[in-house]
Coordinates of C-alpha atoms in Angstrom, one line a residue:
M62 CA 77.7 140.6 103.7
E63 CA 77.0 138.9 98.4
T64 CA 76.7 139.3 99.7
R65 CA 77.0 138.1 101.7
R66 CA 77.6 137.8 98.2
L67 CA 76.8 140.7 100.0
V68 CA 74.9 141.9 96.6
L69 CA 73.9 145.2 95.7
T70 CA 72.9 146.4 92.1
L71 CA 73.3 149.4 90.9
T72 CA 69.8 150.1 90.3
G73 CA 67.5 151.9 93.2
I74 CA 69.1 154.6 95.0
L75 CA 72.2 155.6 93.5
M76 CA 74.3 154.3 96.3
A77 CA 72.9 157.2 98.2
V78 CA 72.9 155.0 101.0
I79 CA 75.7 153.1 101.4
V80 CA 75.0 150.1 102.8
V81 CA 74.6 148.5 103.5
I82 CA 75.9 143.1 103.5
G83 CA 76.0 141.7 101.4
G84 CA 77.7 142.3 101.9
L85 CA 75.6 143.6 104.0
G86 CA 76.0 146.7 110.6
V87 CA 76.1 147.8 107.7
I88 CA 72.6 148.8 107.8
L89 CA 70.4 148.8 104.5
L90 CA 70.2 152.7 104.8
A91 CA 67.3 152.3 102.0
S92 CA 65.7 155.5 100.6
G93 CA 62.8 153.6 99.7
G94 CA 61.7 154.7 96.2
G95 CA 64.2 157.4 96.3
D96 CA 65.0 160.0 98.7
G97 CA 63.6 162.9 96.8
D98 CA 61.9 165.9 98.3
D99 CA 58.7 165.4 96.6
G100 CA 57.6 161.9 97.8
P101 CA 55.5 162.2 100.5
S102 CA 56.0 159.4 103.6
D103 CA 53.1 156.6 103.0
G104 CA 52.4 156.5 106.7
D105 CA 52.2 152.8 108.4
G106 CA 50.4 153.2 111.2
L107 CA 52.9 151.6 113.2
G108 CA 51.5 153.0 116.5
E109 CA 53.4 154.9 119.2
R110 CA 56.9 154.3 120.1
V111 CA 57.7 152.2 122.7
E112 CA 60.8 153.4 125.4
G113 CA 63.8 152.3 124.1
E114 CA 62.5 151.7 120.3
L115 CA 64.8 152.3 116.8
R116 CA 63.1 152.7 113.8
L117 CA 64.7 152.1 110.7
F118 CA 63.6 151.8 107.3
G119 CA 65.0 148.0 105.5
P120 CA 64.2 146.3 103.1
D121 CA 62.0 142.8 102.7
P122 CA 64.5 140.1 103.6
I123 CA 65.0 137.4 100.5
T124 CA 65.7 135.1 103.0
L125 CA 66.5 135.0 107.2
D126 CA 68.4 131.4 106.8
P127 CA 71.5 132.1 107.7
A128 CA 72.8 129.2 105.4
C129 CA 71.5 130.7 102.2
A130 CA 71.7 134.6 102.6
S131 CA 74.0 136.1 99.8
D132 CA 72.6 139.8 99.8
A133 CA 73.5 142.5 102.3
G134 CA 70.0 143.7 102.8
S135 CA 69.3 139.9 104.1
A136 CA 72.2 139.7 105.8
Q137 CA 71.6 142.9 108.2
Y138 CA 68.8 141.4 110.0
I139 CA 70.8 138.0 110.4
V140 CA 74.2 139.2 112.3
E141 CA 71.3 140.6 114.6
I142 CA 69.0 137.5 115.3
F143 CA 71.9 134.6 114.8
S144 CA 75.8 134.2 116.0
G145 CA 78.4 131.8 115.4
L146 CA 81.7 130.8 116.3
V147 CA 83.3 134.0 116.2
S148 CA 82.3 137.5 114.9
F149 CA 83.8 141.1 114.3
D150 CA 83.7 143.5 116.5
R151 CA 83.7 147.6 115.8
D152 CA 87.2 147.4 115.0
L153 CA 86.7 145.1 112.9
K154 CA 88.7 142.1 114.9
V155 CA 88.0 139.3 114.9
I156 CA 86.6 138.1 118.5
P157 CA 85.2 135.0 120.4
D158 CA 81.4 134.6 120.1
I159 CA 79.5 131.6 121.0
A160 CA 83.3 130.0 121.4
A161 CA 85.1 131.6 124.4
D162 CA 88.1 131.1 122.6
W163 CA 90.3 128.9 120.4
E164 CA 93.4 127.5 119.6
V165 CA 95.4 126.7 116.4
S166 CA 97.6 123.5 115.9
D167 CA 101.2 124.6 115.3
D168 CA 100.6 123.4 111.7
G169 CA 97.8 126.2 111.2
M170 CA 95.2 123.3 109.7
V171 CA 93.3 122.2 113.2
Y172 CA 91.2 124.6 114.9
T173 CA 89.7 123.5 118.4
F174 CA 86.6 125.9 119.7
N175 CA 85.9 125.8 123.8
L176 CA 82.3 127.0 123.6
R177 CA 81.0 129.0 126.3
S178 CA 78.4 126.8 128.5
N179 CA 75.9 130.1 128.8
V180 CA 75.0 130.3 125.6
L181 CA 70.9 129.6 125.2
F182 CA 69.0 129.5 122.0
H183 CA 66.3 132.3 122.1
D184 CA 63.8 130.3 123.8
N185 CA 65.8 129.5 126.3
S186 CA 65.1 125.8 126.0
R187 CA 68.7 124.2 125.7
P188 CA 72.2 125.5 125.7
V189 CA 74.4 125.3 122.1
T190 CA 76.8 122.7 122.0
A191 CA 79.0 121.3 119.5
N192 CA 76.7 119.3 118.1
D193 CA 74.9 122.0 117.2
F194 CA 77.3 123.7 115.2
K195 CA 78.0 120.4 113.0
Y196 CA 74.8 120.0 112.3
S197 CA 74.4 123.9 111.1
L198 CA 78.0 123.7 108.9
E199 CA 77.2 120.5 107.5
R200 CA 73.6 122.0 106.6
A201 CA 75.1 124.9 104.9
L202 CA 77.3 122.6 103.0
N203 CA 74.8 120.1 101.7
P204 CA 74.0 120.4 98.2
A205 CA 69.9 119.2 99.7
T206 CA 69.5 122.8 101.3
Q207 CA 70.2 124.8 98.0
S208 CA 72.8 126.8 99.4
T209 CA 74.8 129.1 97.0
V210 CA 76.9 130.3 99.4
G211 CA 77.7 127.5 101.5
E212 CA 80.7 126.1 99.3
I213 CA 82.5 129.3 99.3
Y214 CA 82.8 130.0 102.7
L215 CA 82.9 126.4 104.3
D216 CA 85.0 124.7 101.7
D217 CA 88.2 125.0 103.4
L218 CA 87.4 122.2 105.7
V219 CA 88.6 118.7 104.7
G220 CA 86.0 116.5 103.8
A221 CA 83.6 119.4 102.1
A222 CA 84.4 118.8 98.5
E223 CA 83.5 114.8 99.1
F224 CA 80.5 115.4 101.3
R225 CA 78.9 117.8 98.8
A226 CA 80.0 115.0 95.9
G227 CA 77.8 113.0 97.9
D228 CA 81.0 110.6 98.5
A229 CA 80.8 111.0 102.5
D230 CA 77.7 111.0 105.1
E231 CA 79.7 113.7 107.1
V232 CA 82.3 116.3 106.6
S233 CA 85.6 114.6 108.3
G234 CA 86.8 118.1 109.1
I235 CA 84.3 118.8 111.8
R236 CA 84.7 116.7 114.6
V237 CA 82.7 116.8 117.9
I238 CA 85.3 116.4 120.9
D239 CA 82.5 116.9 123.8
P240 CA 79.4 119.1 124.0
Q241 CA 81.8 122.3 124.5
T242 CA 84.1 121.6 122.5
L243 CA 84.1 121.6 118.6
E244 CA 87.1 120.7 116.4
L245 CA 87.2 122.2 112.5
T246 CA 90.1 120.8 110.1
I247 CA 90.9 122.7 106.9
T248 CA 93.0 121.7 104.1
E249 CA 95.9 124.1 104.4
P250 CA 96.8 127.1 106.3
S251 CA 94.9 129.8 105.4
A252 CA 95.3 133.6 106.8
V253 CA 91.3 134.2 106.2
F254 CA 89.8 131.0 107.2
I255 CA 89.1 132.7 111.1
E256 CA 87.5 135.5 109.4
K257 CA 85.3 133.0 107.0
L258 CA 83.5 131.7 110.1
T259 CA 82.3 135.3 110.8
Y260 CA 79.8 134.4 107.7
P261 CA 76.2 133.7 108.5
T262 CA 76.7 130.5 107.0
A263 CA 78.5 129.3 109.9
Y264 CA 75.8 130.5 112.1
V265 CA 74.4 127.9 114.7
V266 CA 70.5 127.1 113.7
D267 CA 68.1 124.9 115.9
E268 CA 68.0 121.7 114.4
R269 CA 64.8 120.6 115.9
E270 CA 63.1 123.8 114.1
V271 CA 64.7 123.5 110.7
G272 CA 65.3 119.8 110.3
D273 CA 65.5 119.3 106.4
A274 CA 64.7 122.6 105.2
T275 CA 66.1 123.9 102.4
C276 CA 66.7 127.4 101.2
F277 CA 63.1 127.5 99.6
E278 CA 61.2 126.0 102.6
A279 CA 61.5 129.5 105.0
N280 CA 58.9 128.9 107.1
W281 CA 60.7 128.2 110.3
T282 CA 62.1 131.9 109.4
L283 CA 59.3 133.4 110.7
T284 CA 59.8 132.6 114.2
P285 CA 63.4 131.8 114.4
N286 CA 65.0 130.3 117.1
G287 CA 68.7 132.1 117.1
T288 CA 71.5 133.2 119.8
G289 CA 72.1 136.6 118.2
P290 CA 71.6 139.6 120.6
F291 CA 68.3 140.1 118.9
K292 CA 64.7 138.1 118.7
M293 CA 62.1 138.1 116.2
E294 CA 59.1 139.3 117.3
E295 CA 57.4 139.8 114.4
W296 CA 58.1 139.4 110.6
S297 CA 54.9 141.1 109.1
L298 CA 55.8 140.6 105.1
G299 CA 56.0 143.8 103.4
R300 CA 55.2 145.8 106.5
K301 CA 57.4 145.4 109.3
I302 CA 59.8 143.6 111.3
V303 CA 59.9 144.3 114.7
L304 CA 62.9 142.4 117.0
T305 CA 63.5 142.5 120.7
A306 CA 66.6 142.5 122.8
N307 CA 67.9 139.1 124.1
P308 CA 67.9 139.5 127.7
R309 CA 70.1 136.2 128.2
F310 CA 72.9 137.7 125.1
H311 CA 76.2 136.4 126.1
L312 CA 78.3 139.4 124.8
E313 CA 79.1 142.5 126.5
P314 CA 77.6 145.2 126.2
A315 CA 74.1 143.2 125.9
P316 CA 71.6 145.1 124.0
S317 CA 70.6 148.6 125.5
L318 CA 67.5 149.1 122.9
E319 CA 64.1 147.3 123.7
R320 CA 63.3 146.6 120.3
V321 CA 64.3 147.5 116.9
T322 CA 61.4 148.1 114.5
Y323 CA 62.1 148.0 110.7
I324 CA 59.4 149.6 108.7
L325 CA 59.4 147.5 105.0
S326 CA 57.2 150.0 103.2
G327 CA 56.5 153.3 102.5
G328 CA 57.8 156.3 100.3
S329 CA 60.8 158.5 100.8
S330 CA 62.8 157.3 103.7
F331 CA 64.0 161.1 104.3
V332 CA 60.9 162.4 104.3
M333 CA 60.0 159.8 106.7
Y334 CA 63.0 160.9 108.6
E335 CA 61.5 164.7 108.5
N336 CA 58.7 163.3 109.9
D337 CA 60.3 161.5 112.9
E338 CA 58.9 158.2 111.5
I339 CA 62.7 156.8 111.1
D340 CA 65.7 157.6 113.5
I341 CA 68.2 156.8 110.9
T342 CA 68.3 157.5 106.9
G343 CA 70.6 157.2 104.3
I344 CA 70.7 160.3 101.7
G345 CA 70.6 160.4 98.2
E346 CA 72.0 162.9 95.4
N347 CA 68.6 164.6 95.9
N348 CA 69.4 165.9 99.3
I349 CA 73.1 165.6 100.1
E350 CA 73.8 169.5 99.0
R351 CA 71.1 170.8 101.5
V352 CA 72.1 168.4 104.3
R353 CA 75.8 169.2 103.5
D354 CA 75.0 173.1 103.9
P355 CA 76.7 173.8 107.4
N356 CA 73.8 176.5 108.1
G357 CA 70.9 173.5 107.2
D358 CA 69.0 172.1 109.6
L359 CA 69.9 168.8 109.2
N360 CA 73.8 169.2 108.9
A361 CA 74.3 168.5 112.3
D362 CA 72.5 165.1 111.9
L363 CA 74.9 164.3 108.9
Y364 CA 77.6 161.3 109.3
E365 CA 80.0 159.8 106.3
S366 CA 81.8 157.0 106.1
P367 CA 83.8 154.7 104.0
S368 CA 82.3 151.3 102.4
L369 CA 84.9 148.3 101.5
S370 CA 82.5 148.1 98.6
V371 CA 82.8 148.1 94.6
F372 CA 80.2 148.8 92.1
Y373 CA 80.7 147.8 88.7
I374 CA 79.6 146.2 85.2
G375 CA 80.6 142.7 84.9
F376 CA 81.1 140.9 81.1
N377 CA 80.3 137.4 80.3
A378 CA 83.8 136.3 79.8
R379 CA 83.1 132.7 79.0
E380 CA 81.5 133.9 75.5
A381 CA 81.9 135.9 72.4
P382 CA 82.0 138.9 72.0
F383 CA 82.9 139.5 75.7
D384 CA 85.5 137.0 76.0
D385 CA 88.1 139.7 74.0
A386 CA 89.8 141.6 76.5
N387 CA 89.7 144.1 74.0
L388 CA 86.6 144.7 73.8
R389 CA 85.8 144.6 77.6
N390 CA 88.5 147.1 78.1
A391 CA 86.9 149.3 75.1
L392 CA 83.8 149.7 76.9
S393 CA 85.4 150.4 80.3
L394 CA 87.7 153.1 78.7
A395 CA 84.6 154.7 77.1
I396 CA 83.2 155.2 80.9
D397 CA 84.0 158.8 82.5
R398 CA 84.1 157.7 86.0
E399 CA 84.6 161.4 87.1
L400 CA 81.4 162.5 85.8
L401 CA 79.6 159.8 87.4
A402 CA 80.9 160.3 91.0
G403 CA 81.3 163.9 90.7
E404 CA 78.4 165.6 88.5
I405 CA 75.6 162.8 89.2
L406 CA 76.5 161.3 92.5
L407 CA 77.6 164.2 93.6
D408 CA 80.8 162.7 95.8
L409 CA 78.6 160.4 97.2
V410 CA 80.9 157.8 95.9
V411 CA 84.6 157.4 95.2
P412 CA 85.5 156.2 91.1
A413 CA 87.1 153.1 91.1
K414 CA 90.8 152.5 89.4
G415 CA 90.4 148.6 90.7
I416 CA 88.8 146.3 92.3
L417 CA 89.8 146.6 95.9
P418 CA 88.4 149.5 97.8
P419 CA 90.4 152.2 99.7
G420 CA 90.3 151.4 103.5
M421 CA 91.7 147.4 102.6
D422 CA 94.7 145.9 103.3
G423 CA 96.3 145.6 100.0
Y424 CA 94.6 148.7 98.5
N425 CA 97.2 149.9 95.7
D426 CA 97.6 153.0 95.8
S427 CA 100.2 152.8 92.7
L428 CA 97.7 151.2 90.9
P429 CA 97.0 153.8 87.8
E430 CA 93.8 155.1 87.1
I431 CA 91.2 153.9 84.3
P432 CA 91.1 157.1 82.2
F433 CA 88.5 158.3 80.4
D434 CA 90.1 157.6 77.1
P435 CA 87.5 157.6 73.8
D436 CA 89.7 157.4 71.4
T437 CA 91.4 154.3 72.6
A438 CA 88.1 153.0 73.2
R439 CA 87.4 153.5 69.6
D440 CA 90.6 151.4 68.8
L441 CA 90.1 148.8 70.6
L442 CA 86.8 148.6 69.6
E443 CA 87.9 147.9 66.0
E444 CA 90.3 145.3 66.8
A445 CA 87.5 143.5 68.7
G446 CA 85.7 143.7 65.1
G447 CA 83.8 146.8 65.6
P448 CA 80.6 148.3 66.7
D449 CA 78.5 145.6 64.9
V450 CA 79.6 143.2 67.4
L451 CA 77.7 144.8 70.0
D452 CA 74.6 144.6 68.0
G453 CA 71.5 143.9 70.2
A454 CA 74.0 143.8 73.1
T455 CA 71.8 143.5 76.4
I456 CA 73.3 144.5 80.1
L457 CA 71.3 142.6 82.6
T458 CA 70.3 144.5 86.5
S459 CA 68.0 143.7 89.3
G460 CA 65.1 146.9 89.7
Q461 CA 61.7 147.0 90.6
G462 CA 60.8 150.1 88.5
A463 CA 60.4 151.0 85.6
T464 CA 63.3 153.2 85.2
P465 CA 67.2 151.8 85.5
S466 CA 69.4 153.2 87.7
I467 CA 70.6 157.1 86.4
I468 CA 74.6 155.8 86.5
L469 CA 73.5 152.9 84.2
Q470 CA 71.3 155.1 81.4
A471 CA 74.5 157.7 82.0
V472 CA 76.7 154.5 81.2
V473 CA 74.9 153.0 78.4
A474 CA 74.7 156.8 76.8
M475 CA 78.6 157.0 77.1
W476 CA 78.6 154.1 75.2
E477 CA 76.4 154.9 72.4
Q478 CA 78.1 158.7 72.1
E479 CA 81.5 157.6 72.4
L480 CA 81.6 154.0 70.6
G481 CA 78.5 154.5 68.4
V482 CA 77.0 151.1 70.0
T483 CA 73.3 150.7 71.2
V484 CA 73.1 148.7 74.4
T485 CA 69.6 147.9 75.6
I486 CA 69.0 147.6 79.7
E487 CA 67.0 144.7 80.8
Q488 CA 65.8 144.8 84.2
E489 CA 64.6 141.6 86.4
D490 CA 63.2 141.2 90.0
F491 CA 66.0 140.5 92.1
G492 CA 65.6 136.9 93.1
L493 CA 65.5 136.1 89.0
F494 CA 68.8 138.3 88.4
L495 CA 70.6 136.0 91.0
L496 CA 69.5 132.9 89.4
D497 CA 70.3 134.4 85.8
L498 CA 73.7 135.3 87.3
D499 CA 74.1 132.0 88.4
K500 CA 73.4 130.4 85.3
G501 CA 75.4 132.6 83.1
R502 CA 72.7 133.8 81.6
F503 CA 73.9 137.4 80.5
E504 CA 75.8 139.6 78.5
M505 CA 76.9 141.9 80.6
F506 CA 75.4 142.7 84.4
S507 CA 75.9 145.5 86.6
L508 CA 76.4 144.6 90.5
G509 CA 77.8 145.4 93.6
W510 CA 79.9 143.6 95.9
I511 CA 80.6 144.8 100.0
A512 CA 83.0 143.0 102.1
D513 CA 82.1 140.3 104.4
Y514 CA 85.5 140.6 105.9
P515 CA 88.4 143.0 105.4
D516 CA 90.8 140.9 103.5
P517 CA 91.7 141.3 99.7
Q518 CA 90.8 137.5 99.4
N519 CA 86.8 138.4 99.9
F520 CA 87.1 140.4 96.8
L521 CA 89.7 138.5 93.8
D522 CA 89.9 135.1 95.4
I523 CA 86.1 134.8 95.5
K524 CA 84.9 136.9 93.2
L525 CA 87.4 136.2 90.5
H526 CA 89.3 133.3 90.7
S527 CA 88.2 130.7 87.9
E528 CA 87.2 128.3 90.5
S529 CA 85.1 129.9 92.3
A530 CA 81.4 129.4 92.3
N531 CA 81.0 133.2 92.9
N532 CA 82.5 134.0 89.7
E533 CA 79.7 135.2 87.9
A534 CA 81.5 136.8 85.0
G535 CA 83.4 133.0 83.9
Y536 CA 86.5 134.9 84.0
S537 CA 89.5 132.8 84.0
N538 CA 93.4 133.7 83.8
P539 CA 95.8 130.8 84.8
A540 CA 98.2 133.3 85.9
V541 CA 95.7 135.5 88.3
D542 CA 94.5 131.8 89.7
A543 CA 98.2 130.8 90.5
L544 CA 99.1 134.2 92.3
L545 CA 95.4 133.9 94.3
D546 CA 96.1 130.4 95.5
Q547 CA 99.9 131.2 96.4
A548 CA 98.6 134.5 98.4
N549 CA 96.1 132.5 100.1
R550 CA 98.6 129.6 101.0
E551 CA 101.5 133.0 102.5
T552 CA 101.5 133.2 106.1
D553 CA 103.9 136.2 106.1
E554 CA 101.3 139.1 105.7
A555 CA 103.3 141.7 103.6
A556 CA 104.1 139.1 101.1
R557 CA 100.3 137.8 101.0
L558 CA 99.2 141.6 100.0
E559 CA 102.1 142.0 97.5
L560 CA 100.9 138.5 96.0
Y561 CA 97.0 140.1 95.7
Q562 CA 98.2 143.3 94.2
Q563 CA 99.9 141.2 91.6
A564 CA 97.0 139.8 91.0
E565 CA 94.7 142.7 90.8
E566 CA 97.2 144.5 88.0
L567 CA 96.7 141.2 86.1
I568 CA 92.8 141.7 86.4
V569 CA 92.8 144.8 85.7
D570 CA 94.2 144.8 82.7
D571 CA 92.2 141.8 81.5
M572 CA 88.9 143.7 82.7
P573 CA 86.4 141.3 83.2
W574 CA 84.8 143.6 85.5
A575 CA 84.7 147.6 84.4
P576 CA 84.8 149.1 88.2
L577 CA 82.6 152.3 88.3
Y578 CA 82.9 153.4 92.0
H579 CA 83.4 152.7 95.9
G580 CA 80.8 153.7 97.9
K581 CA 80.8 155.7 100.7
A582 CA 77.8 155.8 103.7
S583 CA 76.1 159.2 103.9
Y584 CA 73.3 159.5 106.6
L585 CA 71.4 161.3 109.0
V586 CA 71.1 160.1 112.7
K587 CA 68.4 161.4 115.4
P588 CA 70.4 163.2 118.0
Y589 CA 68.7 161.0 120.7
V590 CA 70.1 157.8 119.0
E591 CA 73.8 157.5 120.4
G592 CA 76.4 154.9 119.5
F593 CA 75.2 154.4 115.9
V594 CA 77.6 153.9 113.2
V595 CA 77.8 152.3 110.0
P596 CA 80.6 149.8 109.8
P597 CA 82.4 149.3 106.6
F598 CA 80.6 146.0 106.0
V599 CA 77.8 144.1 107.4
I600 CA 78.3 142.8 110.9
P601 CA 76.1 142.9 114.7
N602 CA 76.2 146.5 115.6
L603 CA 72.8 147.4 117.2
R604 CA 73.4 145.8 120.7
Y605 CA 76.0 149.5 120.8
V606 CA 73.1 151.3 119.8
T607 CA 70.8 153.3 122.7
I608 CA 68.1 155.9 122.9
N609 CA 68.7 158.8 125.1
R610 CA 65.5 161.2 124.9

């Protein structure tokens, strides 16, 4: 869930822990400052455990406002505190959530949702109504809210464009039929509209609490009045987040855990796991061989699973010199993906040959691998103007430390060795990094994308259609747009996936991104934690978990 621009950078933890959502549920099994063997736990003084408590290491969220979240680190909390009309189950099927059921018109454009009558906000003050959803959806779309994601996930609604432009006071495609009935009308049939409604921009929030708050007015999120399986008990900034079970949650199974404590500070999460301070941790390259040893003391705790994600280097295709596909392909062909995935990341990831990850519907197994071909790379670089066109080039990344990720350093070293070019890595605070991406203030950037929902549209259309607000690279190819538009309208599933594969082939030829690898989740779980899995993207997950000491 960018992300769910569910957003992940290559800096940080070397994808040891795949996450995560933004993607982004997939819990961000972060390794703190790294999961190295020599970093002690800092000791957080959180006190004795309570019965039925799950302890995790987590990031300090950028936001807990569902209308505003674009990163998986924030989304992992939001999906537990809030809820919407529909959600995903663990089989990644869309299921009723606050909506008891829904009907779709024969033309595929009108969705009528019948709300459950027993869904209360966490303060138990009143039930959720269709008017609450109308307020929440329009708030996410309202330019005054300053959401960067509302338009992306709710633009199918009739009247959304007019509302955002200020030409209408409400979204005409959102109709309250009665307190328990909501009607949503979209501009054309869509195979993924119902899946888009699982994204937090469609979650319900309490108007009495939120009012006119923008994405930059977040005081209300310290004590949010949600409807999800867990309630906010405490958010101590930079220290911990404590969630407690919602005893009136409307879906089965209801939460078994009494509370979930996220430790937001500390040293190595791996050391914290060994010290029994947390119950689950991701595993990085420093410890993966030890953990994979069948005779090792932690091998029985090891779980590995796929993640619907891609990590890549993006190019600013709007401006020279990166508007030249020859240059972009030259840089891509000078990257040894097998070396990155195998020798540096110790097979914690899978080398990428395209945009769509393995396991995704529409994944093209016959797509040729992107070779490591320095000779062709040098020829293409000469066609693009030679090494001098990259004089002073920079690659933007997000990072909190002084040292960029080893992956990014390795890529830059490959470019210098194979192409004779020097590229400087520039690190920024995550918030500024996202802002610079939105404003196009970069030459190259490193980023990751984790599925918001398991459909090629979520990767290809949202990230690479020329009219998408989330197309940071500024990539534009009319032939690709036409294929994506046709795929979005196609109702035959096989034909739709074929169109996405055709679009992906053109995209890979143009190389607006240099895809590096697809993630896998490698993590440790204490034996007394039952029912925990890492889904391939961020979904509500913790209500299935029990503690059995």
